[in-house]
XYZ file of C-alpha atoms in Angstrom:
682
model
C 0.000 0.000 0.000
C 1.068 3.552 -0.671
C 1.481 5.321 2.703
C 1.458 8.893 1.432
C -0.278 10.662 -1.419
C 1.758 11.748 -4.425
C 0.061 15.147 -4.287
C 1.630 15.660 -0.873
C 4.991 15.729 -2.647
C 3.970 17.499 -5.855
C 1.811 20.082 -4.148
C -0.187 22.565 -6.236
C 1.421 21.435 -9.510
C -0.455 18.113 -9.337
C -3.785 19.926 -9.435
C -2.768 22.407 -12.119
C -1.229 20.071 -14.701
C -3.307 20.177 -17.952
C -2.857 16.453 -18.656
C -4.896 13.801 -16.849
C -2.824 12.260 -14.039
C -3.654 9.026 -12.232
C -1.679 7.335 -9.450
C -2.146 3.548 -8.979
C -0.646 1.071 -6.542
C 1.066 -2.214 -7.443
C -2.315 -3.934 -7.835
C -3.311 -1.258 -10.399
C -5.898 0.225 -8.027
C -6.357 3.975 -8.494
C -5.240 5.936 -5.439
C -5.600 9.527 -6.567
C -6.301 11.628 -9.667
C -6.016 15.288 -10.588
C -8.863 17.605 -11.787
C -7.832 17.220 -15.457
C -8.330 13.447 -15.132
C -11.845 13.897 -13.727
C -12.717 16.237 -16.592
C -11.330 13.930 -19.299
C -12.830 10.674 -18.003
C -16.037 12.298 -16.634
C -15.890 10.637 -13.230
C -16.187 12.195 -9.808
C -13.303 11.581 -7.422
C -15.522 9.424 -5.206
C -16.492 7.241 -8.176
C -12.998 6.525 -9.506
C -10.629 6.372 -6.501
C -10.414 2.764 -5.337
C -11.377 1.368 -8.762
C -9.118 -0.823 -10.893
C -7.565 0.878 -13.911
C -9.474 -1.758 -15.934
C -12.519 0.583 -16.005
C -10.505 3.056 -18.072
C -9.839 0.737 -21.031
C -12.162 0.555 -24.045
C -11.162 -3.076 -24.659
C -10.685 -5.522 -21.728
C -7.894 -7.235 -23.702
C -5.962 -3.980 -23.722
C -6.042 -4.001 -19.914
C -5.007 -7.648 -19.694
C -2.217 -7.527 -22.245
C -0.947 -4.126 -23.356
C -1.876 -2.361 -20.113
C -0.044 -4.961 -17.993
C 3.049 -4.887 -20.177
C 3.144 -1.096 -20.029
C 2.691 -1.208 -16.241
C 5.657 -3.565 -16.043
C 7.650 -1.311 -18.381
C 6.969 1.686 -16.149
C 8.152 -0.340 -13.186
C 11.438 -0.804 -14.988
C 11.687 2.959 -15.613
C 10.642 2.775 -19.314
C 8.666 6.027 -19.688
C 8.227 6.136 -23.460
C 4.882 7.431 -24.804
C 2.307 4.989 -26.180
C -1.257 5.296 -27.558
C -4.087 3.425 -25.835
C -7.866 3.349 -26.420
C -9.706 4.519 -23.298
C -13.360 5.091 -22.486
C -15.071 7.708 -20.346
C -17.600 7.063 -17.597
C -20.409 7.470 -20.138
C -18.847 5.122 -22.702
C -17.189 7.588 -25.088
C -14.058 5.991 -26.559
C -10.962 8.099 -27.235
C -7.271 7.648 -27.999
C -4.935 8.716 -25.227
C -1.214 9.399 -25.467
C 0.127 7.860 -22.248
C 3.372 8.116 -20.337
C 3.896 5.959 -17.220
C 6.561 6.391 -14.548
C 7.271 4.251 -11.446
C 6.813 5.476 -7.914
C 9.196 4.229 -5.172
C 9.372 4.476 -1.422
C 12.410 6.696 -1.660
C 14.706 3.753 -2.265
C 14.599 0.889 -4.752
C 11.262 -0.536 -3.752
C 8.528 -0.043 -6.360
C 5.219 0.993 -4.670
C 3.097 2.199 -7.537
C 2.744 3.861 -10.856
C 1.808 7.325 -12.134
C 0.333 7.772 -15.612
C -0.133 10.924 -17.681
C -2.884 10.774 -20.350
C -3.652 13.280 -23.084
C -6.540 12.992 -25.597
C -5.022 12.629 -29.106
C -8.091 11.233 -30.871
C -8.039 13.877 -33.602
C -4.383 13.198 -34.357
C -4.908 9.429 -34.536
C -7.968 9.677 -36.726
C -6.225 12.065 -39.086
C -3.468 9.524 -39.386
C -6.139 6.937 -40.175
C -7.363 9.039 -43.103
C -10.377 10.718 -41.477
C -9.240 14.332 -41.819
C -12.228 15.075 -44.104
C -14.713 14.072 -41.372
C -12.898 16.097 -38.721
C -12.662 19.150 -40.963
C -16.363 18.838 -41.752
C -17.221 18.552 -38.046
C -15.172 21.675 -37.274
C -16.739 23.722 -40.087
C -19.527 26.243 -39.618
C -21.810 24.494 -42.090
C -25.467 24.003 -41.214
C -26.441 20.685 -39.546
C -28.407 19.351 -42.526
C -25.430 19.735 -44.833
C -23.107 18.099 -42.304
C -25.413 15.100 -41.894
C -25.567 14.567 -45.656
C -21.792 14.882 -45.949
C -21.163 12.502 -43.042
C -23.235 9.876 -44.827
C -21.383 10.441 -48.092
C -17.938 10.398 -46.456
C -18.829 7.274 -44.474
C -19.894 5.403 -47.620
C -16.707 6.555 -49.314
C -14.463 5.481 -46.456
C -16.036 2.069 -45.866
C -16.580 1.365 -49.570
C -20.324 0.823 -48.991
C -23.228 2.032 -51.132
C -25.987 3.055 -48.715
C -25.895 5.332 -45.668
C -28.897 5.863 -43.368
C -29.536 7.883 -40.217
C -32.642 6.592 -38.457
C -34.960 7.328 -35.559
C -36.380 4.326 -33.720
C -39.572 4.346 -31.687
C -40.637 0.883 -30.514
C -40.931 -1.246 -33.648
C -40.962 1.807 -35.914
C -37.820 2.581 -37.924
C -37.938 5.973 -39.705
C -35.330 7.165 -42.212
C -34.230 10.672 -41.164
C -31.391 11.190 -43.637
C -30.139 8.949 -46.430
C -27.323 8.698 -48.934
C -28.542 6.423 -51.720
C -27.292 7.039 -55.265
C -30.077 4.787 -56.605
C -32.801 6.922 -55.037
C -34.762 3.844 -53.933
C -34.808 4.854 -50.263
C -36.019 8.323 -49.291
C -36.052 10.315 -46.067
C -39.353 9.887 -44.284
C -39.837 6.250 -45.214
C -40.833 3.985 -42.328
C -39.951 0.308 -41.863
C -40.396 -2.287 -39.157
C -37.341 -2.558 -36.924
C -37.211 -6.322 -37.529
C -36.639 -5.744 -41.255
C -33.212 -4.180 -40.600
C -30.170 -4.813 -38.422
C -31.307 -1.926 -36.176
C -32.294 -3.988 -33.119
C -28.909 -5.715 -33.159
C -27.158 -2.337 -33.343
C -29.253 -0.888 -30.508
C -28.384 -3.860 -28.302
C -24.651 -3.406 -28.874
C -22.670 -0.770 -27.005
C -19.919 -0.985 -29.605
C -20.422 -0.587 -33.360
C -21.821 -3.713 -35.014
C -20.321 -4.932 -38.305
C -20.003 -7.890 -40.646
C -18.151 -7.825 -43.937
C -19.892 -10.802 -45.619
C -23.319 -12.003 -44.413
C -22.984 -15.599 -45.640
C -19.524 -15.926 -44.129
C -20.525 -14.395 -40.773
C -23.820 -16.263 -40.336
C -26.236 -13.386 -41.017
C -27.951 -15.087 -43.979
C -31.073 -15.913 -41.946
C -31.669 -12.278 -41.001
C -34.689 -10.664 -42.743
C -32.471 -7.789 -43.829
C -30.306 -10.154 -45.850
C -33.281 -12.228 -46.965
C -35.334 -9.238 -48.168
C -32.749 -6.605 -49.096
C -29.668 -8.722 -49.803
C -27.462 -6.700 -47.435
C -24.108 -8.451 -47.251
C -21.675 -5.835 -45.888
C -22.770 -3.723 -42.924
C -21.463 -1.458 -40.165
C -23.653 0.536 -37.790
C -23.679 2.280 -34.416
C -26.143 3.766 -31.977
C -26.937 7.501 -32.155
C -27.275 9.380 -28.890
C -29.347 12.593 -28.750
C -29.814 14.542 -25.568
C -28.156 11.758 -23.589
C -30.534 9.062 -24.896
C -30.198 6.444 -27.637
C -32.753 7.519 -30.232
C -31.721 5.651 -33.380
C -28.825 4.435 -35.490
C -26.459 5.331 -38.281
C -25.480 2.544 -40.651
C -23.622 1.917 -43.892
C -24.344 -1.141 -46.018
C -23.973 -2.754 -49.407
C -25.130 -5.856 -51.285
C -21.474 -6.621 -52.030
C -19.168 -8.427 -49.557
C -16.405 -6.285 -48.048
C -12.954 -6.703 -46.612
C -13.071 -7.407 -42.863
C -13.496 -4.229 -40.791
C -10.533 -3.087 -38.669
C -10.172 -1.460 -35.253
C -9.670 1.807 -37.107
C -13.016 1.336 -38.887
C -14.748 0.869 -35.550
C -13.134 4.051 -34.211
C -14.235 5.960 -37.287
C -17.754 4.570 -36.947
C -17.852 5.779 -33.332
C -16.619 9.190 -34.468
C -19.273 9.500 -37.180
C -22.038 8.359 -34.820
C -20.920 10.935 -32.242
C -20.885 13.709 -34.822
C -24.324 12.677 -36.106
C -25.733 12.824 -32.557
C -24.178 16.269 -32.088
C -25.657 17.638 -35.320
C -29.083 16.163 -34.559
C -28.909 17.829 -31.148
C -28.146 21.095 -32.933
C -31.165 20.615 -35.170
C -33.349 19.852 -32.142
C -32.072 23.016 -30.478
C -32.712 25.136 -33.583
C -36.196 23.668 -33.965
C -36.879 24.377 -30.286
C -35.717 27.971 -30.772
C -37.890 28.307 -33.879
C -40.868 26.872 -32.014
C -40.234 29.253 -29.117
C -39.970 32.152 -31.548
C -43.215 31.163 -33.282
C -44.941 30.811 -29.927
C -43.602 34.205 -28.853
C -44.827 35.783 -32.103
C -48.194 34.118 -31.651
C -48.362 35.291 -28.041
C -47.386 38.799 -29.145
C -50.127 38.740 -31.775
C -52.672 37.524 -29.222
C -51.511 40.230 -26.814
C -51.794 42.904 -29.504
C -55.262 41.717 -30.461
C -56.272 41.585 -26.801
C -54.969 45.106 -26.206
C -56.799 46.325 -29.301
C -60.071 44.879 -27.987
C -59.465 46.202 -24.460
C -58.475 49.571 -25.914
C -61.659 49.756 -27.946
C -63.880 48.659 -25.084
C -62.276 51.071 -22.597
C -62.031 53.998 -24.977
C -65.747 53.915 -25.812
C -66.886 54.767 -22.239
C -63.842 57.014 -21.793
C -64.936 58.890 -24.893
C -68.299 59.487 -23.233
C -66.772 60.638 -19.933
C -64.136 62.977 -21.344
C -66.252 64.152 -24.271
C -69.179 65.071 -22.052
C -66.790 66.838 -19.683
C -65.334 68.916 -22.500
C -68.792 69.715 -23.858
C -70.101 70.772 -20.426
C -67.136 73.113 -19.938
C -68.464 75.235 -22.822
C -71.683 75.942 -20.878
C -72.269 78.284 -17.941
C -71.393 76.592 -14.642
C -71.351 77.717 -11.035
C -68.243 77.153 -8.920
C -69.452 73.883 -7.389
C -70.414 72.451 -10.777
C -67.073 73.483 -12.289
C -65.249 71.835 -9.382
C -67.128 68.563 -9.826
C -66.495 68.675 -13.565
C -62.788 69.196 -12.962
C -62.698 66.096 -10.748
C -64.451 64.032 -13.420
C -62.043 65.316 -16.044
C -59.004 64.691 -13.876
C -60.105 61.143 -12.995
C -60.876 60.370 -16.623
C -57.523 61.825 -17.661
C -55.714 59.593 -15.179
C -57.488 56.513 -16.566
C -56.638 57.568 -20.101
C -52.976 58.082 -19.152
C -52.822 54.587 -17.660
C -54.430 53.107 -20.765
C -52.037 54.976 -23.059
C -49.028 53.903 -20.962
C -49.987 50.241 -21.230
C -50.488 50.505 -24.984
C -47.225 52.411 -25.437
C -45.342 49.763 -23.468
C -46.886 47.067 -25.668
C -45.867 48.942 -28.827
C -42.315 49.478 -27.618
C -41.871 45.819 -26.635
C -43.239 44.715 -30.026
C -40.910 47.131 -31.864
C -43.904 48.947 -33.367
C -43.380 52.374 -31.828
C -42.818 54.965 -34.569
C -41.386 58.456 -34.073
C -42.905 61.383 -35.953
C -40.662 64.096 -37.430
C -42.616 67.310 -37.975
C -41.962 71.014 -37.358
C -42.359 72.258 -33.788
C -41.581 75.342 -31.725
C -39.551 74.025 -28.741
C -40.033 77.162 -26.608
C -43.786 77.077 -27.142
C -43.934 73.373 -26.225
C -41.963 73.959 -23.001
C -43.888 77.072 -21.983
C -47.269 75.373 -22.461
C -46.141 72.433 -20.343
C -44.994 74.810 -17.589
C -48.297 76.692 -17.664
C -50.295 73.464 -17.550
C -48.519 72.213 -14.431
C -47.993 75.577 -12.720
C -51.485 75.605 -11.182
C -51.062 72.116 -9.700
C -47.671 73.091 -8.292
C -49.117 76.240 -6.688
C -51.924 74.177 -5.138
C -49.219 72.256 -3.226
C -47.359 75.434 -2.289
C -44.568 74.739 -4.800
C -42.916 77.086 -7.264
C -42.371 75.794 -10.819
C -39.667 77.634 -12.770
C -38.747 77.311 -16.440
C -35.568 78.616 -18.046
C -34.777 78.209 -21.752
C -31.343 78.915 -23.199
C -30.340 79.377 -26.846
C -33.556 77.822 -28.221
C -34.026 77.857 -32.015
C -37.303 79.201 -33.430
C -38.245 75.821 -34.921
C -36.932 72.267 -35.069
C -38.054 68.953 -36.523
C -39.077 66.304 -33.992
C -41.978 64.461 -32.391
C -43.900 66.990 -30.272
C -46.293 64.352 -28.917
C -43.524 62.133 -27.530
C -41.455 65.086 -26.259
C -44.546 66.413 -24.503
C -45.240 62.941 -23.063
C -41.717 62.692 -21.592
C -41.864 66.242 -20.245
C -45.286 65.662 -18.658
C -44.038 62.476 -16.985
C -41.015 64.241 -15.506
C -42.961 67.279 -14.282
C -45.799 65.080 -12.994
C -43.369 63.010 -10.925
C -41.642 66.114 -9.603
C -44.956 67.688 -8.493
C -46.192 64.361 -7.086
C -43.132 63.610 -4.928
C -42.257 67.154 -3.786
C -44.088 68.349 -0.693
C -42.298 71.685 -0.282
C -39.730 73.781 -2.084
C -39.438 74.225 -5.822
C -39.196 72.485 -9.168
C -36.863 73.793 -11.848
C -37.136 73.004 -15.555
C -34.094 73.982 -17.614
C -33.669 73.520 -21.363
C -30.358 74.115 -23.127
C -29.982 73.965 -26.899
C -26.635 73.446 -28.593
C -25.801 73.272 -32.274
C -24.180 69.846 -32.614
C -24.012 69.628 -36.430
C -24.830 71.622 -39.528
C -28.417 70.360 -39.627
C -28.948 69.395 -35.997
C -29.584 70.787 -32.528
C -29.144 68.901 -29.282
C -31.621 69.628 -26.513
C -30.632 68.924 -22.904
C -33.665 69.169 -20.663
C -33.428 68.738 -16.898
C -36.201 68.633 -14.306
C -34.969 69.129 -10.737
C -37.108 68.840 -7.613
C -36.562 69.222 -3.860
C -38.366 66.007 -2.971
C -37.075 62.991 -1.031
C -34.691 61.844 -3.788
C -34.073 58.335 -5.076
C -32.143 55.763 -2.976
C -28.912 54.514 -4.568
C -30.166 50.930 -4.785
C -33.246 52.044 -6.760
C -31.552 54.350 -9.286
C -31.677 51.873 -12.173
C -34.697 49.931 -10.990
C -37.009 52.921 -11.455
C -36.422 52.663 -15.220
C -37.852 49.130 -15.250
C -41.550 48.636 -16.000
C -43.897 48.505 -12.982
C -41.015 49.284 -10.579
C -40.997 52.030 -7.950
C -38.516 52.860 -5.211
C -40.645 50.842 -2.743
C -44.149 49.369 -2.617
C -45.450 52.106 -0.320
C -45.019 54.608 -3.162
C -47.990 53.289 -5.156
C -50.181 53.275 -2.046
C -49.251 56.834 -1.069
C -48.914 58.545 -4.449
C -50.597 56.169 -6.922
C -49.217 55.237 -10.317
C -48.025 52.051 -11.987
C -44.306 52.693 -12.384
C -44.601 52.914 -16.180
C -43.897 56.608 -16.730
C -40.093 56.596 -16.433
C -39.496 53.296 -18.300
C -41.638 54.467 -21.204
C -40.029 57.913 -21.182
C -36.528 56.427 -21.364
C -37.532 54.073 -24.195
C -39.116 56.971 -26.087
C -35.959 59.035 -25.615
C -33.847 56.171 -26.920
C -36.211 55.740 -29.880
C -35.411 59.370 -30.743
C -31.640 58.599 -30.528
C -31.421 60.241 -27.114
C -31.542 59.110 -23.487
C -33.092 59.838 -20.114
C -30.959 59.480 -16.987
C -31.093 60.233 -13.297
C -28.216 62.519 -12.387
C -25.970 61.696 -9.447
C -27.066 63.510 -6.335
C -27.390 63.504 -2.582
C -30.141 62.139 -0.409
C -32.467 65.111 -1.058
C -33.983 65.972 -4.419
C -33.645 64.413 -7.853
C -32.622 65.627 -11.301
C -33.739 63.793 -14.420
C -31.975 64.788 -17.626
C -33.283 64.213 -21.149
C -30.921 64.595 -24.114
C -32.282 64.307 -27.633
C -31.138 65.440 -31.119
C -33.539 67.641 -33.125
C -33.165 68.546 -36.804
C -33.398 72.119 -38.012
C -36.695 73.433 -39.399
C -37.932 76.694 -40.894
C -39.996 78.847 -38.559
C -42.813 79.219 -41.065
C -43.309 75.429 -41.067
C -43.927 75.379 -37.325
C -46.144 78.464 -37.479
C -48.253 76.912 -40.226
C -48.975 73.923 -38.012
C -50.082 76.164 -35.106
C -52.248 78.226 -37.416
C -53.965 75.085 -38.714
C -54.786 73.908 -35.203
C -56.321 77.222 -34.139
C -58.399 78.094 -37.226
C -61.036 75.373 -37.470
C -63.697 75.959 -40.166
C -67.233 76.669 -38.925
C -70.739 75.933 -40.195
C -69.934 72.709 -42.062
C -72.513 70.067 -43.063
C -71.232 66.897 -41.394
C -72.311 63.260 -41.717
C -71.496 61.419 -38.474
C -71.422 57.614 -38.900
C -71.453 55.861 -35.490
C -73.164 52.777 -34.054
C -73.020 53.803 -30.372
C -75.620 56.294 -29.173
C -73.478 57.913 -26.508
C -70.723 58.583 -29.079
C -73.271 60.307 -31.321
C -74.294 62.497 -28.400
C -70.718 63.400 -27.513
C -69.755 64.265 -31.091
C -72.883 66.374 -31.537
C -72.146 68.277 -28.321
C -68.565 68.980 -29.421
C -69.371 69.872 -33.023
C -72.289 72.119 -32.056
C -69.759 74.618 -30.631
C -68.675 75.296 -34.242
C -72.234 75.626 -35.588
C -71.959 72.372 -37.550
C -75.129 70.955 -39.114
C -75.078 67.270 -38.253
C -76.733 64.302 -39.933
C -76.527 60.972 -38.106
C -76.060 57.506 -39.628
C -75.890 54.309 -37.572
C -74.599 51.830 -40.148
C -72.368 51.863 -43.193
C -75.282 51.128 -45.544
C -77.341 53.969 -44.061
C -74.379 56.316 -44.539
C -74.027 55.333 -48.208
C -77.737 55.910 -48.796
C -77.573 59.371 -47.202
C -74.443 60.207 -49.205
C -76.330 59.534 -52.442
C -78.926 62.246 -51.802
C -77.303 64.883 -49.525
C -74.203 66.953 -50.120
C -71.806 66.976 -47.131
C -68.671 68.992 -46.376
C -67.201 66.347 -44.045
C -67.770 62.744 -42.987
C -66.759 61.454 -39.536
C -66.580 57.652 -39.941
C -66.302 55.125 -37.101
C -64.036 52.231 -38.137
C -65.781 49.614 -35.979
C -69.233 49.626 -37.542
C -71.173 46.327 -37.540
C -71.728 44.400 -40.790
C -70.183 46.958 -43.176
C -67.234 48.480 -41.300
C -65.954 52.021 -41.724
C -63.114 51.012 -44.041
C -65.370 49.203 -46.519
C -67.992 51.961 -46.295
C -65.321 54.509 -47.247
C -64.105 52.370 -50.145
C -67.643 52.135 -51.510
C -68.173 55.873 -51.024
C -65.005 56.651 -53.013
C -65.979 54.211 -55.759
C -69.573 55.464 -56.014
C -68.841 58.450 -58.243
C -71.631 60.296 -56.390
C -71.794 63.819 -54.988
C -69.774 62.821 -51.899
C -67.183 60.620 -53.609
C -64.503 63.242 -52.901
C -65.812 64.575 -49.585
C -63.150 64.634 -46.803
C -63.480 61.627 -44.462
C -61.961 61.471 -40.956
C -61.808 58.015 -39.394
C -62.703 57.562 -35.716
C -61.233 54.607 -33.856
C -60.409 53.384 -30.383
C -57.325 51.618 -31.744
C -54.007 53.454 -31.551
C -51.685 51.256 -33.614
C -49.966 52.831 -36.627
C -51.373 50.010 -38.749
C -54.876 51.366 -38.129
C -53.859 54.770 -39.459
C -52.461 53.128 -42.596
C -55.678 51.145 -43.034
C -57.704 54.355 -42.841
C -55.605 56.131 -45.455
C -55.450 53.085 -47.726
C -59.251 52.806 -47.634
C -59.582 56.386 -48.872
C -59.927 58.344 -45.635
C -58.200 61.709 -45.367
C -57.635 61.851 -41.620
C -57.727 59.929 -38.366
C -58.814 60.725 -34.782
C -58.452 58.497 -31.726
C -61.095 57.891 -29.092
C -61.595 59.121 -26.435
C -62.028 62.217 -28.593
C -59.817 65.137 -27.618
C -61.555 68.289 -28.787
C -58.327 70.023 -29.814
C -56.967 67.006 -31.684
C -60.289 66.450 -33.492
C -60.615 70.103 -34.512
C -56.978 70.163 -35.662
C -57.586 67.105 -37.861
C -60.806 68.576 -39.263
C -58.953 71.808 -40.013
C -56.171 69.938 -41.778
C -58.325 67.798 -44.061
C -60.816 70.566 -44.844
C -58.174 73.161 -45.654
C -56.364 70.574 -47.767
C -59.660 70.135 -49.619
C -59.916 66.428 -48.942
C -60.753 64.989 -52.317
C -62.501 68.151 -53.379
C -62.189 71.794 -52.348
C -65.068 73.227 -50.327
C -66.264 76.793 -50.565
C -63.731 79.479 -49.864
C -65.968 81.027 -47.255
C -66.126 77.867 -45.200
C -62.369 77.312 -45.583
C -61.819 80.792 -44.145
C -63.886 79.899 -41.075
C -67.061 81.814 -41.961
C -70.428 80.429 -40.898
C -72.751 79.490 -43.743
């Protein structure tokens, strides 16, 4: 027995050597191994220490003959390198370059043996003429091509005519891939297992082969009887750690007897086939996951569209009625109640819009508009809107603008959305002190400005551990925030994603425990001032006294639209279905059509198509689509159907009037009277 471990002498080097090292006693019992050995042979230390070295050999005869002679040679201090076929714990055979040295008790007495083993399978197989298979395996080719080539190369190497990769399930043998120059056997064909040598191959851990069926006693096998297979070599295929089928090469002609090298090559090919099939399984799993994700995304989008429509219809009633009532005479109490209704409805609409925006961003469907805008005007209006709420809390809200251009090109809706989120949070979380909004504009290129906008408050600040978390959806600094202040935690994540969609960013500046500064940076292209002014003029000069056909199937929506449009002295005709609208359009001349997209039976899109194709007196009348859906695809559908404009429910009175102004002044598909276009009542 060995009294002391070799590693006690060798120290750290024993553990760090890259080659597998095993120490055995005189009875060839393994005493210790290094980490490289455990990795190469795939054993744990508990499993292998105390075992005979016989478990390491692929062929028991190698252990009995060559292994013993080499052990004796090591004992006599012969440490020349030799190649031996080993097997891992899970049965994988490899060629190992081995050097053995004797271990003594410090004198002349031999007490054991230390062997160094290095995997040289690639080198050996190249020497055996299999460089083509190894080069193919190392290439970046797709799995299907590799499987076809492995079959071709195998037939070429073994001198056999037919190569098949199969999947076996019970008594069912299915051809997965085939190399057959005659074309008689095709992938997808199914046979009974008993008609082939498959069961024999599956029952053999090593490759199974015979070079001449009559000579080797296989003449009674159905495969020889029915198909005349005389020469054959095959091996099991392992996929995902399980035997799932076989790979075989065969021919009707007798062959030369197969060699040890042929068996090694067969093992190599079978291993490579299993690897490539695993790759295919993985790719198919990824494709399935992708398809499922796309399907789930489609279902989610459809669900959100339905929810959006269903929620926006009552929201349209709430907010539309509120806006209509504000145009009438109200006492202070009534105005206060109306403000609460409007504020509550606005909060619900903000939540709905946030959820839809998040869905769009995640689906990659968020588009950024690039139109003229006046940056100073946008900032000043935002400050005025929030100034009253800040004063109600005893806060001061300051705005400073530096070096602002008269006009730029950008997305005013998304910039306003980000700005509102930042100011809203600042007002919400600040109980005393002030809020400062600062906008700096810098010319960064010949055709570009860079806006740096910061919103600073004197609130409680953001803890260090929550600085990045607040930019994740549905996250807040702690759960008590939503209970105390409300909100979903969507504002900042959406704002950052919108900023990034505009090639900018939104960050939280470093600061102390008190207060927070959020900084938005975004590039904005140059624009001519007159372009921005034209847009403002359009929004504020809505034509009056138009004859309007309103096509809606929901009574409350009719009432809301009539209340809003009555403020501009519009003469309104109602239609409840697409067919009714077409009938009215045949006999009455209208200046404008407001068309709901979600009509029953004949929807708004088809109604518009038929109106355009009618050739009647309203074939060119401007049409504005009304929808509760907010996806860009819906806008495209409206325009493709022949509509001139698009308004989203719940109806915002300013947005609706701006769209009416735009399509009417553009003439729609025909110019209306100059008097109406100039805003005169008729």
